[in-house]
Coordinates of C-alpha atoms and ligand atoms in Angstrom, one line a residue:
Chain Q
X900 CA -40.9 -23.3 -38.9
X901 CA -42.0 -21.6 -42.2
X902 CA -40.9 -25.2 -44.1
X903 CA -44.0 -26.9 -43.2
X904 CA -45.5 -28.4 -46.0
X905 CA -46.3 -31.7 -46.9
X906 CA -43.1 -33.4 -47.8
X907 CA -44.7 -36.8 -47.9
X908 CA -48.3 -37.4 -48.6
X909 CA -49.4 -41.3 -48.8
X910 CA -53.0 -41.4 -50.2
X911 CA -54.9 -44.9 -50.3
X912 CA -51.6 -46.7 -50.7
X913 CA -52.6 -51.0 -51.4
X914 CA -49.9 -53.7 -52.1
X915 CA -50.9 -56.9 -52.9
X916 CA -49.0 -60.0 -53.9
X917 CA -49.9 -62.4 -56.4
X918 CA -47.7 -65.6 -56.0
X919 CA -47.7 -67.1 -59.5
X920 CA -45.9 -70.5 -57.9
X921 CA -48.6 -71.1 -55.6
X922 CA -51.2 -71.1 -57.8
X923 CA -51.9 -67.5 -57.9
X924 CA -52.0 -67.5 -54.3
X925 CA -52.8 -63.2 -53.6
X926 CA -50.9 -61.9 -50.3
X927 CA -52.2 -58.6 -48.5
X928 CA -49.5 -56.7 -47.8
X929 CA -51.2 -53.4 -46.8
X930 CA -54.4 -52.1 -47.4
X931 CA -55.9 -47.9 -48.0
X932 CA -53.1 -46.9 -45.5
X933 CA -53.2 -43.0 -45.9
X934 CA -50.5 -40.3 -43.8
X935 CA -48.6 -37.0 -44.7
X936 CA -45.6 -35.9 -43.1
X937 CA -44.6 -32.1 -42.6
X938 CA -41.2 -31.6 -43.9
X939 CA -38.6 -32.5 -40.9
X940 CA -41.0 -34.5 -39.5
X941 CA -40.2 -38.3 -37.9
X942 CA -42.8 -40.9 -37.5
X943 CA -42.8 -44.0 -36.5
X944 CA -44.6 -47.3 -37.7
X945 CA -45.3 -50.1 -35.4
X946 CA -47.3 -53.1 -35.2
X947 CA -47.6 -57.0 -34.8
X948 CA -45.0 -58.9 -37.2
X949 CA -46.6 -59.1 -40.0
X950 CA -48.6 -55.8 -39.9
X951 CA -47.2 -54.8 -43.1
X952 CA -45.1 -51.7 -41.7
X953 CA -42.3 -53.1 -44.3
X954 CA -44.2 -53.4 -47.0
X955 CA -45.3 -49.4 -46.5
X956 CA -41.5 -48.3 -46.7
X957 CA -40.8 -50.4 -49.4
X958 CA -43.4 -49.4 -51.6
X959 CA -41.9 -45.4 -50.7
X960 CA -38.2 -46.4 -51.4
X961 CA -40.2 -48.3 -55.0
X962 CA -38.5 -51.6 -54.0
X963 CA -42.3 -52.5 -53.8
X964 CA -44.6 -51.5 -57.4
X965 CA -47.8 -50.4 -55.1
X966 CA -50.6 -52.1 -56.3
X967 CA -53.0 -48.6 -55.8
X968 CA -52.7 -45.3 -53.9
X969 CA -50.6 -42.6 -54.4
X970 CA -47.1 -41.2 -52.9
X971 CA -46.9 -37.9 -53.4
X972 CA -43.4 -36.4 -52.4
X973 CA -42.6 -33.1 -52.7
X974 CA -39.0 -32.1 -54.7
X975 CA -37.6 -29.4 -56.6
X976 CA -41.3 -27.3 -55.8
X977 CA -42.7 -29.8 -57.6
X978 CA -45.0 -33.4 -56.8
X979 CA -43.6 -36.6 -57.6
X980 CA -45.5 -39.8 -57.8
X981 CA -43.8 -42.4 -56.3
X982 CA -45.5 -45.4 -56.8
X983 CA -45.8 -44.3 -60.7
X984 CA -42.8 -42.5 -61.1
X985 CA -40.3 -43.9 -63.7
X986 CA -37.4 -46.2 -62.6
X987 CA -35.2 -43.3 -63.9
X988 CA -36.3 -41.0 -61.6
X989 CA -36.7 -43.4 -58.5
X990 CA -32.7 -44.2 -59.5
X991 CA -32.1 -40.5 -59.2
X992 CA -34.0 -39.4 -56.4
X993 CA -32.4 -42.6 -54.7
X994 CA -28.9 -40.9 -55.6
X995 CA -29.7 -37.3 -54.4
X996 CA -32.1 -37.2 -51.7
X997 CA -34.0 -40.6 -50.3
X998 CA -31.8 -43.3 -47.9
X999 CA -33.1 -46.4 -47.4
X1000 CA -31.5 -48.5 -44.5
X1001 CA -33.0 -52.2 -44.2
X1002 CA -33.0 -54.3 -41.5
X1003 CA -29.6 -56.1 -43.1
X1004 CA -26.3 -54.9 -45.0
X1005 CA -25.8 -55.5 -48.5
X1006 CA -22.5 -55.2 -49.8
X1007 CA -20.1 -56.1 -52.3
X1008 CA -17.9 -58.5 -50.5
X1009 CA -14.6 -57.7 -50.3
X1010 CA -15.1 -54.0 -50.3
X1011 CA -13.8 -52.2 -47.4
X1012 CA -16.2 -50.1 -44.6
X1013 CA -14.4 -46.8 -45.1
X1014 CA -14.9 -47.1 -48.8
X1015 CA -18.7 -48.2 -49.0
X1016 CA -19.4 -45.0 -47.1
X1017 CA -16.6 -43.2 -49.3
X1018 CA -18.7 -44.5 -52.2
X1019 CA -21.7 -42.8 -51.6
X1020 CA -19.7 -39.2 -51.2
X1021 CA -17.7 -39.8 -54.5
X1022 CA -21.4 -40.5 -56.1
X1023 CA -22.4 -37.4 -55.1
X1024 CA -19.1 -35.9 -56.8
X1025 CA -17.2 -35.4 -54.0
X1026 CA -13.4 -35.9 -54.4
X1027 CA -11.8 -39.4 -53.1
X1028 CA -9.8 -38.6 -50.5
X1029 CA -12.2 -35.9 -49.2
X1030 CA -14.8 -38.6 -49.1
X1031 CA -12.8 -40.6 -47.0
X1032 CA -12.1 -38.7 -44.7
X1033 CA -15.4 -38.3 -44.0
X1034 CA -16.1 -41.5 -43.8
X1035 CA -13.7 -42.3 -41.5
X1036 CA -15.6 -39.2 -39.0
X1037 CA -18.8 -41.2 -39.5
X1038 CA -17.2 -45.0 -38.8
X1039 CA -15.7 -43.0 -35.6
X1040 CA -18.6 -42.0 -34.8
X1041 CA -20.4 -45.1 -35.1
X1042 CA -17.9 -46.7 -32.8
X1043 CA -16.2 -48.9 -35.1
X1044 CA -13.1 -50.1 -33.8
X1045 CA -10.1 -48.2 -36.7
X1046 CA -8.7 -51.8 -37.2
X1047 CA -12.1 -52.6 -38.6
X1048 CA -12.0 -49.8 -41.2
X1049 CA -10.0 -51.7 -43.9
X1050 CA -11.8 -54.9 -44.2
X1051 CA -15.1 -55.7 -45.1
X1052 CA -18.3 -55.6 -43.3
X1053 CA -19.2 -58.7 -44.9
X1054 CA -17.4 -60.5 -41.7
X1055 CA -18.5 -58.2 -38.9
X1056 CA -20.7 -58.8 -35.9
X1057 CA -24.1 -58.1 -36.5
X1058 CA -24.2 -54.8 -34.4
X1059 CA -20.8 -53.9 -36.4
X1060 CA -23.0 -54.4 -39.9
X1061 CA -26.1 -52.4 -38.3
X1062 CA -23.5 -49.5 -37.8
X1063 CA -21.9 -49.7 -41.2
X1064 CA -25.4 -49.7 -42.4
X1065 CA -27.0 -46.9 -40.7
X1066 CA -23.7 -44.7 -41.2
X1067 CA -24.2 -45.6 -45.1
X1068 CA -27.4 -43.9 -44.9
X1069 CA -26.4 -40.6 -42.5
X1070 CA -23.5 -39.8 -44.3
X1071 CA -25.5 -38.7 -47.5
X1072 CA -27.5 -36.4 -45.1
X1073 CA -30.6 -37.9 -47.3
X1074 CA -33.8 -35.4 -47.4
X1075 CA -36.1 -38.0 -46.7
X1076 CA -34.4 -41.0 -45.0
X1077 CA -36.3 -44.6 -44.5
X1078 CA -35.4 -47.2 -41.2
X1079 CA -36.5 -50.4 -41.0
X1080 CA -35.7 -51.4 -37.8
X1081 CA -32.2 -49.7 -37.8
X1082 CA -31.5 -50.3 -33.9
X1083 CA -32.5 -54.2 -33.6
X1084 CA -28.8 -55.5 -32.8
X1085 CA -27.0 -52.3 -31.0
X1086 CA -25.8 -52.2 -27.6
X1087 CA -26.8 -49.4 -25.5
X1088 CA -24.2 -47.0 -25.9
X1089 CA -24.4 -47.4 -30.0
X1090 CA -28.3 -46.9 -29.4
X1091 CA -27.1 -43.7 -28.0
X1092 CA -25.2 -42.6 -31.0
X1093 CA -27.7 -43.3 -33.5
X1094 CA -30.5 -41.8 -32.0
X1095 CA -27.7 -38.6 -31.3
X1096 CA -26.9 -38.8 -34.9
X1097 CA -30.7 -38.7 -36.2
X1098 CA -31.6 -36.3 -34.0
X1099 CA -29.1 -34.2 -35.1
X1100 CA -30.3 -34.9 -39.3
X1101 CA -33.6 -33.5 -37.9
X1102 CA -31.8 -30.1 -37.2
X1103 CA -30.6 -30.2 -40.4
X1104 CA -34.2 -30.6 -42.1
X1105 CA -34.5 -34.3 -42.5
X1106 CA -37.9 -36.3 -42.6
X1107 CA -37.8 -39.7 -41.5
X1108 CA -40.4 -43.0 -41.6
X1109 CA -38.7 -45.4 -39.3
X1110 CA -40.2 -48.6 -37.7
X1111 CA -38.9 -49.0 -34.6
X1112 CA -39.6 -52.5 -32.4
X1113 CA -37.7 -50.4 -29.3
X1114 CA -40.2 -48.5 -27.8
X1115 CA -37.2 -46.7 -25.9
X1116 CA -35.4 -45.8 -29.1
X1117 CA -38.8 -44.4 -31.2
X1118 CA -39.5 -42.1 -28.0
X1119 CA -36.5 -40.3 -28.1
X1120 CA -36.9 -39.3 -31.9
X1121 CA -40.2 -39.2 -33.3
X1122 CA -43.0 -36.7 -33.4
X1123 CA -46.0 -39.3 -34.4
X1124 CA -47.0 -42.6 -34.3
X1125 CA -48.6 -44.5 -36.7
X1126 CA -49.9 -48.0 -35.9
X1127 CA -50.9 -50.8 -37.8
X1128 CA -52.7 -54.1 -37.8
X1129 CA -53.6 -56.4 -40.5
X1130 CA -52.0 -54.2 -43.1
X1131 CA -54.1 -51.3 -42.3
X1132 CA -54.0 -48.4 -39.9
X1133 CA -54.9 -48.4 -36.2
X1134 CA -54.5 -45.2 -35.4
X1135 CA -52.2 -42.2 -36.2
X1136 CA -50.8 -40.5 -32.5
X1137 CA -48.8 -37.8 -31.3
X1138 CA -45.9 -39.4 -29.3
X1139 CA -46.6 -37.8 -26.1
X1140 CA -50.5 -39.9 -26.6
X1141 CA -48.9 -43.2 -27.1
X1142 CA -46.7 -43.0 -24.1
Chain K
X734 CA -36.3 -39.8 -82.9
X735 CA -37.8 -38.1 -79.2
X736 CA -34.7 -35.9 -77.9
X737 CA -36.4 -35.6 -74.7
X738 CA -34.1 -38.3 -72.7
X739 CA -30.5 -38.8 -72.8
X740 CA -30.3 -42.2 -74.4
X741 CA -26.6 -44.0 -75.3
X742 CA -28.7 -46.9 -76.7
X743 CA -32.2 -47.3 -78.1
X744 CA -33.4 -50.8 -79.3
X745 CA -36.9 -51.2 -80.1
X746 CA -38.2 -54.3 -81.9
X747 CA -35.4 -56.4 -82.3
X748 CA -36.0 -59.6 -83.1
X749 CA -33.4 -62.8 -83.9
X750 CA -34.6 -65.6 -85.8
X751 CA -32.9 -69.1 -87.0
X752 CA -34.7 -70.8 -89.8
X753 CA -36.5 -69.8 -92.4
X754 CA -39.8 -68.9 -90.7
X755 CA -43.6 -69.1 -90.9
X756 CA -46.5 -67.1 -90.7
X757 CA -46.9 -68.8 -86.9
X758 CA -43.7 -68.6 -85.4
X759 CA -44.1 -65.7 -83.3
X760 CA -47.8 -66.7 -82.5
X761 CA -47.0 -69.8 -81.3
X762 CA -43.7 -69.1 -78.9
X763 CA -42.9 -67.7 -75.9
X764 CA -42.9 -67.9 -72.0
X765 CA -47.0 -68.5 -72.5
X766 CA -46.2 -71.9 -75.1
X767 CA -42.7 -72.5 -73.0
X768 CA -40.7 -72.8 -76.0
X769 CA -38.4 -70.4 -78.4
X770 CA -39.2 -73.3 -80.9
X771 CA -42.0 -72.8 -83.6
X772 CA -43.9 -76.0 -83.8
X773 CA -44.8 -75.3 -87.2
X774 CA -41.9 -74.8 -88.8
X775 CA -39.2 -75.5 -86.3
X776 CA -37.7 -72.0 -86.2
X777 CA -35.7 -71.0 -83.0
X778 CA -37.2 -67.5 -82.0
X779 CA -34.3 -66.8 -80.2
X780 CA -35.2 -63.1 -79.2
X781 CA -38.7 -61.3 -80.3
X782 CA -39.9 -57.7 -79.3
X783 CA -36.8 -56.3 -77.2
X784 CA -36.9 -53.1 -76.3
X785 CA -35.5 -51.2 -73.7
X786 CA -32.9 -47.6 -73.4
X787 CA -30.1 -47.1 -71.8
X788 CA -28.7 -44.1 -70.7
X789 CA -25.2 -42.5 -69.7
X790 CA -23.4 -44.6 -67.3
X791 CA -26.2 -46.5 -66.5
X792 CA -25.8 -50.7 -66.2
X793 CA -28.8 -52.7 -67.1
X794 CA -28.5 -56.4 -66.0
X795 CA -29.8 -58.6 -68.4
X796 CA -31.0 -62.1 -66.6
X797 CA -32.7 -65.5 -67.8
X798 CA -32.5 -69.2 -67.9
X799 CA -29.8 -71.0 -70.3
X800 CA -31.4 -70.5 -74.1
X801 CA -33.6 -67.7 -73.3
X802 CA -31.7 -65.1 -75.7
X803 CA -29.5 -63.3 -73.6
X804 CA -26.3 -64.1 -75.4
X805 CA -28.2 -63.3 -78.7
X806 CA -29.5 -60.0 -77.8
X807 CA -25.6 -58.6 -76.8
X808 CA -24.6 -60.5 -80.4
X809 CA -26.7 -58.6 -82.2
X810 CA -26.3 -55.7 -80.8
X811 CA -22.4 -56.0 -81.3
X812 CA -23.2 -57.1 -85.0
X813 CA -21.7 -60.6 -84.0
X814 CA -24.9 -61.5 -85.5
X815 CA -27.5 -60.1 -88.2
X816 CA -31.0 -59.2 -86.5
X817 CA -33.9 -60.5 -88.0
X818 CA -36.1 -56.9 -87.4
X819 CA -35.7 -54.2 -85.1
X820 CA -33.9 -51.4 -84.9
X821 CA -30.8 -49.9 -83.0
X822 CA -29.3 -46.5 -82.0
X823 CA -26.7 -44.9 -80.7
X824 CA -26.5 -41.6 -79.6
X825 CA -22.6 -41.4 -80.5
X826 CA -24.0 -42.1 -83.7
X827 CA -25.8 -39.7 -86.8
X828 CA -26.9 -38.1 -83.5
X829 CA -28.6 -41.2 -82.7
X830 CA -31.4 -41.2 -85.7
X831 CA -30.0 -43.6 -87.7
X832 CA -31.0 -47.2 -87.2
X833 CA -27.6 -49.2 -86.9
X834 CA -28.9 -52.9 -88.3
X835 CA -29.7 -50.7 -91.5
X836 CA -26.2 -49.6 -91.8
X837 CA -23.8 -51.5 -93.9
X838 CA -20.8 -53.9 -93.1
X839 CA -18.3 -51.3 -93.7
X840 CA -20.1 -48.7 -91.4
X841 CA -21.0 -51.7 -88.9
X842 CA -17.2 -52.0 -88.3
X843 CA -16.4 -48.9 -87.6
X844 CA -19.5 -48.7 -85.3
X845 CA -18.1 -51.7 -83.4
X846 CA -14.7 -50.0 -83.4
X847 CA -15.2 -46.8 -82.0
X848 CA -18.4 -46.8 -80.5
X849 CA -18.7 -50.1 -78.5
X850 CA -16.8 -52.6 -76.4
X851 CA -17.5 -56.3 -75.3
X852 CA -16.2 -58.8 -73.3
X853 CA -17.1 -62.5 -73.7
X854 CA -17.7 -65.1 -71.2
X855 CA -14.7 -67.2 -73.0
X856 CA -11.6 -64.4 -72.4
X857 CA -10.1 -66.5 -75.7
X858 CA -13.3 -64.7 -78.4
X859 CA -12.1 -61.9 -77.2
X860 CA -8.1 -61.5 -76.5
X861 CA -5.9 -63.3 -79.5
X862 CA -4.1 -66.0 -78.1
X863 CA -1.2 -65.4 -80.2
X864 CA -1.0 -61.9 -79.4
X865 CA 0.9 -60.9 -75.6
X866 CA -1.5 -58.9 -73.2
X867 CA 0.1 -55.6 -74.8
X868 CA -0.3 -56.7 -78.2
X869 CA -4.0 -57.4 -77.7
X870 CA -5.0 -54.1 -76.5
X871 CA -3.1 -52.6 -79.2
X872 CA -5.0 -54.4 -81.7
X873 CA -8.3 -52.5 -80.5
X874 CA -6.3 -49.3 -80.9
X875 CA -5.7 -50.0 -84.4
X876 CA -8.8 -50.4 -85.3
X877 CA -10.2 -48.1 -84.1
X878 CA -7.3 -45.6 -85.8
X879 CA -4.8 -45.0 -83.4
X880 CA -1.2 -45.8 -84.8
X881 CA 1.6 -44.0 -83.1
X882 CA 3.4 -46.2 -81.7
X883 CA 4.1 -44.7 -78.2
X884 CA 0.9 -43.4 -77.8
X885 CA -0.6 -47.5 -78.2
X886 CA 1.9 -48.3 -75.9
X887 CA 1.4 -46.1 -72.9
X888 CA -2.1 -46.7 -73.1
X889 CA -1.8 -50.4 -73.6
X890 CA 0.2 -50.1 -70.6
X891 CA -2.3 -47.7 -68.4
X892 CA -5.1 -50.1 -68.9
X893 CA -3.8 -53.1 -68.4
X894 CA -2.2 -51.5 -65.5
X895 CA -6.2 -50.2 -64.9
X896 CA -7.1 -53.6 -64.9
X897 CA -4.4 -54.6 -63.0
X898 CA -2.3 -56.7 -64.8
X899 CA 1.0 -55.7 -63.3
X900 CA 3.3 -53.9 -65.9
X901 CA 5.4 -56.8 -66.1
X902 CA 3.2 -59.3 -67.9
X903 CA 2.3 -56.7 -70.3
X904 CA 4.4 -58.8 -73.2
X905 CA 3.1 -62.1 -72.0
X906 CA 0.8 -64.3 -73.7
X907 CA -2.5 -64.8 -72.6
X908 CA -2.0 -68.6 -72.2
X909 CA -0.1 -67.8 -69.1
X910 CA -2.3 -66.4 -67.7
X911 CA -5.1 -67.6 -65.0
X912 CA -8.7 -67.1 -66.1
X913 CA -9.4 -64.5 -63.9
X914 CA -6.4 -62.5 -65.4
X915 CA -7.6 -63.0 -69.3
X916 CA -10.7 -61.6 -68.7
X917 CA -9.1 -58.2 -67.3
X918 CA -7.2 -58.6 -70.5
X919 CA -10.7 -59.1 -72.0
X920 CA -12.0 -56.1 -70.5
X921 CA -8.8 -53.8 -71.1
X922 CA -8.9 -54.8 -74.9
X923 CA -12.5 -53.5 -74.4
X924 CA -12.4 -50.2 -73.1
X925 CA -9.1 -49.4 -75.6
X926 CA -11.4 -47.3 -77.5
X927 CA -12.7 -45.3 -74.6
X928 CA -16.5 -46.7 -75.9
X929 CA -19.6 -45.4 -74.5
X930 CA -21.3 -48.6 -74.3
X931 CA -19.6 -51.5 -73.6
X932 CA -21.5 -55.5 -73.5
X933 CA -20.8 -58.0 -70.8
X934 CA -21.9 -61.6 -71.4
X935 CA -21.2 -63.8 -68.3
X936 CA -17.7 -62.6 -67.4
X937 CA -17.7 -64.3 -64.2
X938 CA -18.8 -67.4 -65.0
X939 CA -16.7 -70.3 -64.8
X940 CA -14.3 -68.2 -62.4
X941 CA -14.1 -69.1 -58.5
X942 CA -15.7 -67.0 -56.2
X943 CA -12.8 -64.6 -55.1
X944 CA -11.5 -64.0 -58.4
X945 CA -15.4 -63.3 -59.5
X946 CA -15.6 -60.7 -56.9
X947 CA -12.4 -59.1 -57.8
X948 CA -13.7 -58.6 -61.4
X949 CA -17.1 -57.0 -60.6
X950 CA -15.3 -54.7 -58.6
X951 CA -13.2 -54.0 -61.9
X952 CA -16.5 -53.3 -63.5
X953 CA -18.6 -51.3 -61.0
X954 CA -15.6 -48.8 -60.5
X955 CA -15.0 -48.5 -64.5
X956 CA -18.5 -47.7 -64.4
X957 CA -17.6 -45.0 -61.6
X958 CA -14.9 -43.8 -62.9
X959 CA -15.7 -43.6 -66.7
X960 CA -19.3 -43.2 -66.5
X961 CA -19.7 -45.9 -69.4
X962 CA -22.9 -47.5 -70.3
X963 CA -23.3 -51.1 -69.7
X964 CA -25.5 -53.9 -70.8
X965 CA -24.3 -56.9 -68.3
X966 CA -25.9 -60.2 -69.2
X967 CA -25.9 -62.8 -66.4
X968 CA -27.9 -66.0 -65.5
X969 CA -26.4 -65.3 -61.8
X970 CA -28.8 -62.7 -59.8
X971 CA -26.0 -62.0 -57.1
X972 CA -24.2 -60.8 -60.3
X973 CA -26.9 -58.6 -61.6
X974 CA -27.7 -57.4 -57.8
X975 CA -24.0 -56.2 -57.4
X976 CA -24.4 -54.6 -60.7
X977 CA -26.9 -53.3 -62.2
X978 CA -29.7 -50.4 -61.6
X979 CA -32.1 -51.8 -63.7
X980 CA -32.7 -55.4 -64.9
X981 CA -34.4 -56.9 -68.1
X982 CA -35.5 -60.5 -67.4
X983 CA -35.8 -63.0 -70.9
X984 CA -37.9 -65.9 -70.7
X985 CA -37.8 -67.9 -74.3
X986 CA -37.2 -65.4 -76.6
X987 CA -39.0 -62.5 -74.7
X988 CA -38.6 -59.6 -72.3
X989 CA -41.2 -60.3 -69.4
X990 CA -40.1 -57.7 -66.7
X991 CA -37.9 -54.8 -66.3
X992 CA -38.0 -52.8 -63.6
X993 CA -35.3 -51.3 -61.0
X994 CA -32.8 -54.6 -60.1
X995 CA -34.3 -54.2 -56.3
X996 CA -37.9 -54.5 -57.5
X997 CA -37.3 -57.3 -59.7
X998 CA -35.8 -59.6 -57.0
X999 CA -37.8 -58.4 -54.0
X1000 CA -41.5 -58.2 -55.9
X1001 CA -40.8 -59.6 -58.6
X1002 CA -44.2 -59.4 -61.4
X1003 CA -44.0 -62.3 -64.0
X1004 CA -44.2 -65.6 -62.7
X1005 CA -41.5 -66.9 -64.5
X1006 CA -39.2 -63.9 -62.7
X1007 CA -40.7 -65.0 -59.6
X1008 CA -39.9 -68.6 -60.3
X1009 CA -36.2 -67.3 -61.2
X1010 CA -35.8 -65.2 -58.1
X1011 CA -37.4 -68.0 -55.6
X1012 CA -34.7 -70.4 -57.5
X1013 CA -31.9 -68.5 -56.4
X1014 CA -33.1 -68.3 -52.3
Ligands
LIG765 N1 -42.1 -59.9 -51.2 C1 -43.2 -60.4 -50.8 N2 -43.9 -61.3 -51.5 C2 -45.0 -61.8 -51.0 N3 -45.6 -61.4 -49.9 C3 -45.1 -60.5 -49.2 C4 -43.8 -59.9 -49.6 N4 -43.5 -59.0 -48.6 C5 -44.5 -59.0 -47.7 N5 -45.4 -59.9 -48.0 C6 -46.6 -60.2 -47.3 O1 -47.2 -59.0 -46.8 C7 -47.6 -59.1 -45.5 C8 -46.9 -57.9 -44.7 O2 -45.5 -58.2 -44.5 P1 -44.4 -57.1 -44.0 O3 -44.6 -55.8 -44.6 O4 -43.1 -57.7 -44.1 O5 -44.8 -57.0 -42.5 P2 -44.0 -56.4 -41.3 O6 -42.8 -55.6 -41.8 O7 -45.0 -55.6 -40.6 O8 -43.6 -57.6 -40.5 C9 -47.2 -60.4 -45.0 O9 -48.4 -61.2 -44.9 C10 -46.3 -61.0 -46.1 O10 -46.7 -62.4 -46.3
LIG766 MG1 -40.6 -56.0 -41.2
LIG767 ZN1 -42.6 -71.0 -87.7

């Protein structure tokens, strides 16, 4: 591979919370957590509930202000900053090149599945009914029942939602592409498909963070592990170690 | 003016006052004193040191209590009201150096004409009751200078149709319709002028749920579609969270936060914002 520089480089990265309401009550969230990641590299993040693994991706996607550290992230030949970075730029790196897919769908009720994923092509500036198209490839692909591709994920099964979700997210083919837990509620044979489907973004030059509570799942797709207690680092390992 | 970002709106400053004012009125409000209300001299600071850009197609929500100067910030912006200080501009506008409050009545109209849309929270300040659905659009088109008479038509017609009022109703009068269908007339009548910046000030408020949905989805694909600039003001976060990309929260008078709409509800900074968000759970 001649692509491998640092896509992602996490330096010292601290979020606190202070919660105002309870008398100023300060939260850890995580503490000096440092990793890079080689372009088209996956890693995965594990740890105890409430280890902060999270609050790591959150602070990368910015949902999170960092409280100190750096997130240097590699675009265009050039470093971005993303826990300074302006909202503007966030909003369009978000657009062009970094997915975020949360443990949860959030949609506009009433909107159907083929056109949330349609949404995210014609974004991008890709004509409707081209867009549509391929989001009917990637709800096929996903497994969801056709009769299902008219309505609205807001009343689907929770497996159904995590499908819509995660499809949301591949479609764009995003350059660096953020999981929190993206397999919790899937049966076996979507488990399958996903891990098919991110695999096959690697080709294709993705880098993914992903935390994984499937050991099974993390196996088949990442290159390194990083684990994490108490909001800090435990140790950084090659897969093949941790098995 | 710095060129450097591609701004439709600049406001820096602005600041609303009712009453006559005193040397302590802006000393002694705010979210640290609770209260918009000068003690001193009983001046409302309605709005005090707003600032923020906008840029093309973007939508900035625009949240806060009841009273805290949401409503007063789109008014003045729209010239509904006269600011107190600040300044405004456009970049449709003397190619976006010239500060719009400074401007006079005459040029403040055609400003509002041209150059900007709004739609209330009460569909009746905006639409004319005594004008139909058709006639009501039309009215926006004159004003801002188109006369032929075919031309108002079929474009009456294509946005209403846009905002899907079916053709049919086009030459009735608001009063029959539901509230749900006056504010598309609302927001029809808006975009007339093809604006690029248009104000929305609780347009779903007051309407059930279903039909609230079906308007934001009215909005967010105008947005899409027309790559207009929005400021949406809202006391309702799912509204803002639908919405917006960015989100300015008012506390008394003041801007405490702004920040990406995703930030502000899931870390939010200012205690009050984190008092608003933890409200809403
Ligand atoms: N939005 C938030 N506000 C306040 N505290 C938070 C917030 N998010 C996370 N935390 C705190 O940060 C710590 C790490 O949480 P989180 O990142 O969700 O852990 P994990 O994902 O590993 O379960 C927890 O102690 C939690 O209380
Ligand atoms: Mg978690
Ligand atoms: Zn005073």
């Amino acid at each position: 591979m001649s692509d491998q520089y640092d896509l992602l480089s996490v330096r010292g990265l601290t979020k606190n919370f202070t919660l105002h309401l309870q008398s100023r009550k300060f939260l850890r969230g995580c503490e000096d957590v440092s990793f890079s990641l080689k372009a088209g590299e996956f890693m995965g993040v594990v740890g105890p509930s409430g280890a902060g693994k999270s609050t790591i991706i959150k602070c990368i996607y910015r949902s999170y202000l960092p409280s100190a550290g750096e997130i240097i992230y590699r675009t265009g030949g050039q470093d971005i900053d993303l826990a300074k970075a302006p909202d503007r730029e966030i909003i369009r790196l978000r657009r062009r090149e970094i997915s975020y897919v949360s443990q949860f769908l959030k949609v506009i009720p009433r909107v159907p599945a083929v056109d949330i994923l349609a949404e995210q092509l014609t974004e991008r500036g890709w004509p409707r009914n081209k867009a549509k198209d391929r989001a009917a490839e990637y709800l096929e692909m996903m497994n969801i029942d056709p009769a299902l591709w008219d309505t609205s994920p807001s009343t689907f099964s929770g497996g159904e939602q995590q499908r819509v979700n995660l499809a949301r997210a591949l479609i764009t083919k995003p350059r660096l592409l953020l999981l929190d837990e993206p397999t919790a509620s899937l049966d076996a044979e979507t488990k399958k498909v996903v891990i098919q489907a991110l695999n096959q973004l690697r080709k294709q030059g993705t880098t993914m963070v992903g935390i994984f509570h499937d050991t099974d799942v993390m196996k088949r797709l990442v290159d390194r592990v990083f684990t994490m207690t108490s909001g800090r680092c435990k140790s950084i390992k090659r897969m093949q170690e941790v098995v | 003016m710095p060129a450097s970002n591609a701004f439709v709106l600049r406001v820096t400053n602005l600041a609303k006052r009712y009453g006559q004012g005193c040397p302590s009125c802006y000393a002694l409000t705010g979210p640290a004193f609770a209260t918009n209300i000068c003690p001193c001299c009983g001046s409302i600071v309605a709005c005090h040191d707003i600032g923020f850009d906008l840029e093309e197609g973007e939508i900035l929500g625009i949240v806060g209590e009841s009273g805290s100067g949401k409503s007063t910030l789109v008014r003045c912006l729209y010239f509904d009201e006269e600011v107190t200080g600040g300044e405004a501009f456009l970049a449709a506008y003397g190619k976006g150096g010239v500060n719009l409050f400074a401007e006079s009545s005459q040029r403040k109209r055609f400003i509002r004409n041209h150059l900007m849309g709004m739609v209330y929270q009460n569909p009746l300040l905006g639409i004319k009751p005594h004008f139909t659905a058709g006639g009501n659009v039309a009215e926006k088109l004159l004003t801002a200078d188109v006369y032929n008479y075919a031309d108002i038509r079929a474009r009456a017609a294509s946005l209403l149709t846009r905002t899907e009022i079916p053709r049919a109703r086009m030459d009735d009068f608001p009063a029959r319709f539901s509230g749900g269908m006056q504010q598309r007339v609302q927001i029809a009548k808006a975009l007339a002028n093809n604006p690029p910046l248009l104000f929305l000030d609780e347009i779903t408020t007051g309407l059930d749920l279903s039909v609230q949905a079906r308007v934001l989805d009215l909005v967010k694909e105008i947005q899409r579609e027309l790559g207009i600039a929005m400021l949406v003001v809202s006391h309702d976060l799912g509204v803002i969270r639908m919405l917006a990309d960015r989100t300015a929260v008012l506390k008394n008078g003041r801007m405490v936060e702004i920040g990406l709409t995703d930030q502000i509800l899931e870390d939010p900074q200012h205690q009050y914002t984190q008092l608003l968000v933890h409200s809403m759970l």
